[in-house]
PDB file of C-alpha atoms in Angstrom:
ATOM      1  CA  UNK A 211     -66.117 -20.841  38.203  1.00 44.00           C
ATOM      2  CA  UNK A 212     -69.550 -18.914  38.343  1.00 44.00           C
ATOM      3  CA  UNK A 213     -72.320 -20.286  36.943  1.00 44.00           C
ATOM      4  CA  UNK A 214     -74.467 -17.879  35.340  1.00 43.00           C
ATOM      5  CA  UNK A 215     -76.102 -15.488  37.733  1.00 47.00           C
ATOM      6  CA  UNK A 216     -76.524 -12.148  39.467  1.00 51.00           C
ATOM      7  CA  UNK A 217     -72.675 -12.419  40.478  1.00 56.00           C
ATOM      8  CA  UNK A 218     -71.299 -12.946  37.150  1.00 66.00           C
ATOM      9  CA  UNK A 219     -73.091 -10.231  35.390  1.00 82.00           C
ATOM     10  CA  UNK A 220     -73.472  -7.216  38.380  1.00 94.00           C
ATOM     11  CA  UNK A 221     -70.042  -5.086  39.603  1.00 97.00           C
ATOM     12  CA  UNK A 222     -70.608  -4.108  42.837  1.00 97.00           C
ATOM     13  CA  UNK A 223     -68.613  -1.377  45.595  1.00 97.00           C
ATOM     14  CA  UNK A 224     -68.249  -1.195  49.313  1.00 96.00           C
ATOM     15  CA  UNK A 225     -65.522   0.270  50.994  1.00 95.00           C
ATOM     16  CA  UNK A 226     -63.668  -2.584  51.919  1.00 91.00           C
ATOM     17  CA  UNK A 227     -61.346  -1.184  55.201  1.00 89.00           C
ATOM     18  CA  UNK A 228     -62.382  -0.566  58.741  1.00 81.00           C
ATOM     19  CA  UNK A 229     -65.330   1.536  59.523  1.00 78.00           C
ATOM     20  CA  UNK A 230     -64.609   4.897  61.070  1.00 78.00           C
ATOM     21  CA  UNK A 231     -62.084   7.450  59.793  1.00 78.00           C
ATOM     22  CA  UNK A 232     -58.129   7.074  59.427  1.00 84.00           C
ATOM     23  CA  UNK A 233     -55.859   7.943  57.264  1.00 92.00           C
ATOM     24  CA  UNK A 234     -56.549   5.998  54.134  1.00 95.00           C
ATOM     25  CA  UNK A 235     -59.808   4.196  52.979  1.00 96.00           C
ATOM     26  CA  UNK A 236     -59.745   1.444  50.390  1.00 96.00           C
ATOM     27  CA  UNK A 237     -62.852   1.614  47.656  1.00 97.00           C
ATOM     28  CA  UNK A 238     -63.057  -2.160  46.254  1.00 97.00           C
ATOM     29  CA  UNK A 239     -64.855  -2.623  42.528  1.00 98.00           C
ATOM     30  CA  UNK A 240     -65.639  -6.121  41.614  1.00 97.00           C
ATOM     31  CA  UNK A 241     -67.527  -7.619  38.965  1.00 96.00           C
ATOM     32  CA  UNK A 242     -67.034  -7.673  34.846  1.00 96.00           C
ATOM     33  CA  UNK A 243     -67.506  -3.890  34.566  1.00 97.00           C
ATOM     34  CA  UNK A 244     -65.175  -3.155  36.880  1.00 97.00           C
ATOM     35  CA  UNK A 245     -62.365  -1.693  35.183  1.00 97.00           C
ATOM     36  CA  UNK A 246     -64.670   0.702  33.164  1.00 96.00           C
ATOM     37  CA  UNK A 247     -66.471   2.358  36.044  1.00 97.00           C
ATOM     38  CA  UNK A 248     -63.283   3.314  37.888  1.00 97.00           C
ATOM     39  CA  UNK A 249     -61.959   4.507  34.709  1.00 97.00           C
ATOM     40  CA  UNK A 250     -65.438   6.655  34.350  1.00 96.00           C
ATOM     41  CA  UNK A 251     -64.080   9.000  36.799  1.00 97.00           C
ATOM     42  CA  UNK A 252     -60.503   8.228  37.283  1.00 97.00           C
ATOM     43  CA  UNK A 253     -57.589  11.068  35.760  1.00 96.00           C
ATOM     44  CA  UNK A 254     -54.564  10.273  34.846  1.00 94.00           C
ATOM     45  CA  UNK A 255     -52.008  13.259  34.472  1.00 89.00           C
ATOM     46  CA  UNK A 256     -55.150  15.327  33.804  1.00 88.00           C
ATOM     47  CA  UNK A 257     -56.763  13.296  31.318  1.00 90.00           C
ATOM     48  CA  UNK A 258     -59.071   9.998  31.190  1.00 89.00           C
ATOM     49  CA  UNK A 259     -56.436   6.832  31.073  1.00 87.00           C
ATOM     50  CA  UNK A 260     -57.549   4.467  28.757  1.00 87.00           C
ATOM     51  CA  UNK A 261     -58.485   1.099  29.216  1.00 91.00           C
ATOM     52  CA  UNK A 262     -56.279  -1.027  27.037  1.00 92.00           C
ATOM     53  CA  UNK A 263     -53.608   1.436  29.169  1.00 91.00           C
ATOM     54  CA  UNK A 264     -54.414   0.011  32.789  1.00 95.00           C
ATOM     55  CA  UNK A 265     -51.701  -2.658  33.332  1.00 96.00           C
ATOM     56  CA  UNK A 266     -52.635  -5.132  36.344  1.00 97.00           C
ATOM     57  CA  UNK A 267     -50.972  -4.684  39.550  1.00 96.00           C
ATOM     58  CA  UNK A 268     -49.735  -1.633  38.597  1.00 96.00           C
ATOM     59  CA  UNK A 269     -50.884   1.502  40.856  1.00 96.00           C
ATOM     60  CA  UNK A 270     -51.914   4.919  39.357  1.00 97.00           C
ATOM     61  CA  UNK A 271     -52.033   7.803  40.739  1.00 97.00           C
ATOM     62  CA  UNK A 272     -54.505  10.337  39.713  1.00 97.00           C
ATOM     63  CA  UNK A 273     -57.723  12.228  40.760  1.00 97.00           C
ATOM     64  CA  UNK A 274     -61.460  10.958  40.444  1.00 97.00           C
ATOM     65  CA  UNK A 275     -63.778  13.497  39.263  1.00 97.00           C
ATOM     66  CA  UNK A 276     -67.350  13.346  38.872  1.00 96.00           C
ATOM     67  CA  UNK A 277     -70.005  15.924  38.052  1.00 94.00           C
ATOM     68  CA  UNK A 278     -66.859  18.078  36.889  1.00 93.00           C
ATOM     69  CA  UNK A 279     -65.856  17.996  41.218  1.00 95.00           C
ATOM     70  CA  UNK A 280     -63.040  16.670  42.728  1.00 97.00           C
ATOM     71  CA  UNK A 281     -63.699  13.846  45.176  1.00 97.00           C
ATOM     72  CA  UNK A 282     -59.840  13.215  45.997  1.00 97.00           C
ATOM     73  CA  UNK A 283     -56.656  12.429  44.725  1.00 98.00           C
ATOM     74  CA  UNK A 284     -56.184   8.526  44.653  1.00 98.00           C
ATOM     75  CA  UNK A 285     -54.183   5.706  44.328  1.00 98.00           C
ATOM     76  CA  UNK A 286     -55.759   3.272  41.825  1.00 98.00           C
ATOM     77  CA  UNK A 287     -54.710  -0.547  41.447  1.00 98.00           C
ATOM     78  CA  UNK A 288     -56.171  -3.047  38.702  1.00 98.00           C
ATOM     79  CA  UNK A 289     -55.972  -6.529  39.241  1.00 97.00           C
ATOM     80  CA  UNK A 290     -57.201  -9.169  36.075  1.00 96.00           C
ATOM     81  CA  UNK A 291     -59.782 -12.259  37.127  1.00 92.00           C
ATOM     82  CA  UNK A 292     -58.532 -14.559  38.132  1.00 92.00           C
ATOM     83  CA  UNK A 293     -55.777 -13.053  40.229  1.00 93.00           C
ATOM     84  CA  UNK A 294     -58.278 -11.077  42.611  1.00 94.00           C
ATOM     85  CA  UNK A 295     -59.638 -11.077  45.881  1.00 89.00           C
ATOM     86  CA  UNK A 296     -62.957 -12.160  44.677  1.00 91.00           C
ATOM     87  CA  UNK A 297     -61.211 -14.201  41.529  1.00 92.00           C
ATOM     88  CA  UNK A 298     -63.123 -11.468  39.216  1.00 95.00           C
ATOM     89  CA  UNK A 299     -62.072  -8.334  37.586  1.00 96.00           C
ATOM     90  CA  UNK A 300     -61.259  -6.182  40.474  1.00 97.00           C
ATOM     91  CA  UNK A 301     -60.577  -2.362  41.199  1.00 98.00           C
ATOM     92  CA  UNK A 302     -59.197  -1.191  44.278  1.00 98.00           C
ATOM     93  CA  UNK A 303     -58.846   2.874  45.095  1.00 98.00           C
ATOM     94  CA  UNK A 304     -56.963   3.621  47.991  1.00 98.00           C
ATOM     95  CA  UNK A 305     -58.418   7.212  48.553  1.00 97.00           C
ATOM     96  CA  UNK A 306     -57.846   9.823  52.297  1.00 96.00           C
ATOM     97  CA  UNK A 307     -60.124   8.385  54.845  1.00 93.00           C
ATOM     98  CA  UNK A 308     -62.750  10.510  55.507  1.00 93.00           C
ATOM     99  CA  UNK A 309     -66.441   9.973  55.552  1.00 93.00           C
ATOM    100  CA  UNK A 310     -67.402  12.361  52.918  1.00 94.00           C
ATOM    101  CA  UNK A 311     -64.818  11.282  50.610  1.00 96.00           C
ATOM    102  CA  UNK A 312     -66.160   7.750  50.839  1.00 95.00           C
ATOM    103  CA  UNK A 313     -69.196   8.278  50.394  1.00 96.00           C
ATOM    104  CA  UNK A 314     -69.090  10.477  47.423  1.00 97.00           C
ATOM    105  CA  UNK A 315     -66.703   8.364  45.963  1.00 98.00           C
ATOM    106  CA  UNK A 316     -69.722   5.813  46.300  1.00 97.00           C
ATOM    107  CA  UNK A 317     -72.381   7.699  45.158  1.00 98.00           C
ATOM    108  CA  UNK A 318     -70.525   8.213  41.868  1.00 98.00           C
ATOM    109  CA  UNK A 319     -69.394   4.759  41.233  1.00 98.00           C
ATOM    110  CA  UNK A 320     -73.249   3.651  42.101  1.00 97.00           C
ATOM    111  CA  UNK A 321     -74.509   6.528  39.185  1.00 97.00           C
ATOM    112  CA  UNK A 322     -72.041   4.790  37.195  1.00 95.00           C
ATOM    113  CA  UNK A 323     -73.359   1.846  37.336  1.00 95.00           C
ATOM    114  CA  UNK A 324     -72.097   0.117  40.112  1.00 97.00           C
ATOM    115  CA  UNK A 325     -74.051  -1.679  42.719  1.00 97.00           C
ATOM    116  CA  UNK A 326     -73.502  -1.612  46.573  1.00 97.00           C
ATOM    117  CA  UNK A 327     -71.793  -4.282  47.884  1.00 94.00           C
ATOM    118  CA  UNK A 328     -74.006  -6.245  50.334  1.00 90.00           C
ATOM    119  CA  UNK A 329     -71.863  -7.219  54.021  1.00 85.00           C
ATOM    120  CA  UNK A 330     -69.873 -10.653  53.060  1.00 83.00           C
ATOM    121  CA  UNK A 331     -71.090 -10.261  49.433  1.00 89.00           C
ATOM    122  CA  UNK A 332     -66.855  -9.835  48.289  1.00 88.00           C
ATOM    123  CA  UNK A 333     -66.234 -13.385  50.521  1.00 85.00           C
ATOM    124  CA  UNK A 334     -69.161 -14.669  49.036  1.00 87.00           C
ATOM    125  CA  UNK A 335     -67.914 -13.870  45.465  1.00 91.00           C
ATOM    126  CA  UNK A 336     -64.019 -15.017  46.470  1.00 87.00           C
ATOM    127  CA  UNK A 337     -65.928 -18.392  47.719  1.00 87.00           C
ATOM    128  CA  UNK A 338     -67.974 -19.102  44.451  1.00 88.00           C
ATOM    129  CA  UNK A 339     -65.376 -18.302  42.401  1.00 87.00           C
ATOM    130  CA  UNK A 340     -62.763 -21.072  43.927  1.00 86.00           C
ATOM    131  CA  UNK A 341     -60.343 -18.532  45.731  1.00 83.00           C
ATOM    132  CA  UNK A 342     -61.008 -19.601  48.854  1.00 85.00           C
ATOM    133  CA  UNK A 343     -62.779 -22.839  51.023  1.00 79.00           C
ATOM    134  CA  UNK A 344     -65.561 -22.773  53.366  1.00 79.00           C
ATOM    135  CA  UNK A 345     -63.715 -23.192  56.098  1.00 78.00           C
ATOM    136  CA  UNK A 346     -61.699 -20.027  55.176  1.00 78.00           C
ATOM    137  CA  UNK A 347     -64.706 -17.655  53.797  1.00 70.00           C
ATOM    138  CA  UNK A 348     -66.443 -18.711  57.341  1.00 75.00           C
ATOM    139  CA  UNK A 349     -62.960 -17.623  59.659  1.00 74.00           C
ATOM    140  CA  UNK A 350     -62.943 -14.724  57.715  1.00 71.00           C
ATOM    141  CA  UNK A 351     -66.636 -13.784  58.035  1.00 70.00           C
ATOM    142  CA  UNK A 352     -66.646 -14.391  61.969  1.00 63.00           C
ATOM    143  CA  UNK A 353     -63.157 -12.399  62.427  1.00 65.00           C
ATOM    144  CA  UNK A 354     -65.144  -9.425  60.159  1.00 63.00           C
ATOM    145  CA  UNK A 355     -68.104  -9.451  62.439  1.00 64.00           C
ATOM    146  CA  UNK A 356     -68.204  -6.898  64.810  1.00 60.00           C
ATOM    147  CA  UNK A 357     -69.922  -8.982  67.222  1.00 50.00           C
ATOM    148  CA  UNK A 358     -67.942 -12.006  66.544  1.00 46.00           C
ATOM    149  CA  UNK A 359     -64.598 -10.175  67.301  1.00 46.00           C
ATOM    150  CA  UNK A 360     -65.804  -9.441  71.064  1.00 48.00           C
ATOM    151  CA  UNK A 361     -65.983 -13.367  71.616  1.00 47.00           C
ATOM    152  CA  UNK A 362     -62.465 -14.118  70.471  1.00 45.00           C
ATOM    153  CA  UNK A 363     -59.945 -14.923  72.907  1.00 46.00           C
ATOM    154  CA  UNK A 364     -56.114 -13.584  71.213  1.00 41.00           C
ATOM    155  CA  UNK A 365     -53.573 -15.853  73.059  1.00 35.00           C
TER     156      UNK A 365
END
């Protein structure tokens, strides 16, 4: 597991699908605090779900609010360290694709709290905290680098 430093004690966000626009856009939380930032803004059936509520794996539908706005109406999934992406507490929002909703969705996690993800930094996290081996954290990084994915040959 994590030893202690900057990645066991920040939460950070990026959006964590394709860049451009499409249809749907997934919002990825990870870090201790996780769980209570999405929450900060997430509605449930018109209220604030709690957090001893949330059950893991489990998707909620609902709206995320901030500043008394709408941003969108969501889809949002918990999932308990150590069964995560990154092996930490981990929020994903599936939210419509479209720039502004993105970023505003962002913005409010990052007044939260939150920090920004840096590029790699939810590999790097998966890697440190045993979910995955070099070899894979490095096939992933080169298949997620746009430049990277010119130079492979699909047979």
């Amino acid at each position: 597991m994590l030893a202690d430093n900057h990645f066991s004690t920040s939460t950070i966000c990026a959006v964590a699908t394709a860049p451009g626009v499409g249809g749907i856009a997934v919002v990825r939380i990870s870090g201790p605090q996780a769980l209570l930032f999405a929450l900060r803004l997430f509605h449930y059936r018109g209220k604030q779900l709690l957090i001893e509520k949330v059950k893991p794996r489990h998707a909620y539908y609902g709206e995320m609010i901030a500043d008394g706005e709408l941003i969108d109406e969501v889809l949002l999934t918990y999932f308990r360290a150590p069964h995560s992406f990154t092996g930490e507490e981990t929020v994903e929002i599936s939210c419509h694709g479209s720039v502004y909703i993105r970023r505003r969705l962002l913005e409010s996690l990052i007044q939260e709290g939150c920090e920004m993800a840096t590029a790699g930094e939810f590999t790097r996290r998966a890697y440190l905290n045993g979910r995955m081996d070099l070899s894979r954290a490095r096939q992933l990084q080169i298949l997620l680098l746009p430049r990277a994915r010119r130079n492979i040959k699909w047979l």
